[in-house]
Amino acid sequence: MTTAAGPDRRVRRRAARPARRRPGNVLVGLVCNLAVLALALATQASVEWTLILVLWLNALLFAVARMSSRTILAAFLISFFLLLLGREITVDFFRYETSQAPPGQTTHLQLCLTLSLLGIVLGAIMMETWRMWKQAANERQGAGDGGGRPERHGGSVLADPSIVRFLFWVTLILSLISVGLRARYVLANGYLSYYTEFSDLEDASGSMYGLRRIEVMAPLMLTIHLGLFPPRRQVTVAFVGWSAYLSLSLLTGQRGTFVGGLVIMIAYWIVRARQDPSGTWRIGRAGRMVGAIAVPLIAVALTVVESARGVGAVASDTEGRNPVLQLLYGQGVSSTVVRNAYTYADFIPKDWYTGEFLHSGLPARLLGYEVYHGNTVEHALNGGSFTHAFAYTLLGPQYLTGRGTGSSFIAELFYDYSYAGVLVGGIVYGAVCIWACTLVKGQPLRNGLRLVIVPTLLWAPRGSASGFLSTWLTPSVVVALVSVTVLSLAAALLREAGINQRGRRRRLAVPSAAEAYR
């Protein structure tokens, strides 16, 4: 994640200058590649899966080499591995499963993963190249004008810090109530009830529906607050409150919300640590130790949540095995989605599934589409959602009880556009990951819109291909943006009116020179 500081030419030159390859990075990359090859030889893994793992590894090394500007890309690639590669690696390298998938499915999956990874890296490089070209053009224009371009202070009017901070805490407190009610219901009635009875209950209750709409606003209010670059103390307090919300969301079984929220906090802390020369944001030894301990604990917690939900591989057929392989196998179920979507493509209801964002939020209201919720036949057949259509095709009556198969951006792209769509979709995701990593001082609303899509980006390997567009087009998000803008503008006008009023009072209180002489 990177920042732009307006008139500081040195900052722009450093951002535009290509990163120098450090000998340490090259050595680490060489060692990692040799380790993967040695593991493949020792386990007699197939050449195809070894090459895909090497491709993924080098994509991750590419992201880590410039962590400050590629934080979201690195997180996305880790999610890609856990959700799409983990199961295949445990099966091919460690013989975790004895049954063999049809060869046609395996070849299709391997080709899709290769095209997607190539597209992701290509998209990231294209976005960085375009950004460096744009920064160089701005510098040339600034030199021609005799100075740098002036910094835009959009945050002073469009997002007043006090207004944003107040709205964030209001939405967070109400969101804690909303997610608390949902967690209590799920713990009492089971995970599957969240997709059946609770959905109808929430729609029927005006207060619960209102709390849920406010809960949708909370992530954007957090990211706008962060986009104003507040001091560390305010950020720390906000993160404590947000962590409480994420913990409650995990009790509902929604792991994507939890992981995405954590990545937002980690990525933001990295950018502030990189841009603050005084070291205020630097993570000390104690912080690094806490992080090292927290990573395995979070992994265990995610596995426990999946087991407690009563669905999935972790809950059914992997108990008593190696816990690391169990985690990788259980989380990598999305590769099965890509396989089965290829096999059952002719049975899935025909629709344009990458246009799912048109069936919810503002587009649905403007186009007159009915918005469906929960696991229903109407949602599966007419909702434009690959997640529901695919689950209904595979599970039949079980789908109506709340069960699902999940989705994958790769499966949706292939269904709509074949292999070319998988490559182009990877390019789009790589570019968006880099774009989401760029925070600009003085543009808090844009910063907020960048950060708020991080959870849907990271969940794309198991979710909708156009989920980040759906996030932007949610009515609650639009209401949040309008509220921040209107209230901040009103506050600015009131301050200006107060300053003018005090100025007039001073002029009336101080006599003129002629009056004083008389």
mmCIF file with all atom_site columns, C-alpha atoms in Angstrom, residues 28 106 158 196 221 233 309 356 461 496 498 504 516:
data_model
loop_
_atom_site.group_PDB
_atom_site.id
_atom_site.type_symbol
_atom_site.label_atom_id
_atom_site.label_alt_id
_atom_site.label_comp_id
_atom_site.label_asym_id
_atom_site.label_entity_id
_atom_site.label_seq_id
_atom_site.pdbx_PDB_ins_code
_atom_site.Cartn_x
_atom_site.Cartn_y
_atom_site.Cartn_z
_atom_site.occupancy
_atom_site.B_iso_or_equiv
_atom_site.pdbx_formal_charge
_atom_site.auth_seq_id
_atom_site.auth_comp_id
_atom_site.auth_asym_id
_atom_site.auth_atom_id
_atom_site.pdbx_PDB_model_num
ATOM 1  C CA . VAL A 1 28  ? 15.319  -15.741 -0.657  1.00 0.00 ? 28  VAL A CA 1
ATOM 2  C CA . THR A 1 106 ? -7.907  -31.843 -13.490 1.00 0.00 ? 106 THR A CA 1
ATOM 3  C CA . LEU A 1 158 ? -15.886 16.458  1.920   1.00 0.00 ? 158 LEU A CA 1
ATOM 4  C CA . THR A 1 196 ? -33.083 -19.843 5.774   1.00 0.00 ? 196 THR A CA 1
ATOM 5  C CA . MET A 1 221 ? -17.137 4.562   7.742   1.00 0.00 ? 221 MET A CA 1
ATOM 6  C CA . ARG A 1 233 ? -4.050  6.718   19.122  1.00 0.00 ? 233 ARG A CA 1
ATOM 7  C CA . ARG A 1 309 ? -20.672 -25.108 11.348  1.00 0.00 ? 309 ARG A CA 1
ATOM 8  C CA . GLU A 1 356 ? -24.597 -10.434 -10.493 1.00 0.00 ? 356 GLU A CA 1
ATOM 9  C CA . PRO A 1 461 ? -11.523 -17.251 -4.893  1.00 0.00 ? 461 PRO A CA 1
ATOM 10 C CA . GLU A 1 496 ? -17.151 29.842  7.881   1.00 0.00 ? 496 GLU A CA 1
ATOM 11 C CA . GLY A 1 498 ? -19.000 31.734  12.560  1.00 0.00 ? 498 GLY A CA 1
ATOM 12 C CA . ARG A 1 504 ? -17.782 41.610  11.821  1.00 0.00 ? 504 ARG A CA 1
ATOM 13 C CA . ALA A 1 516 ? -10.575 57.822  17.575  1.00 0.00 ? 516 ALA A CA 1
#
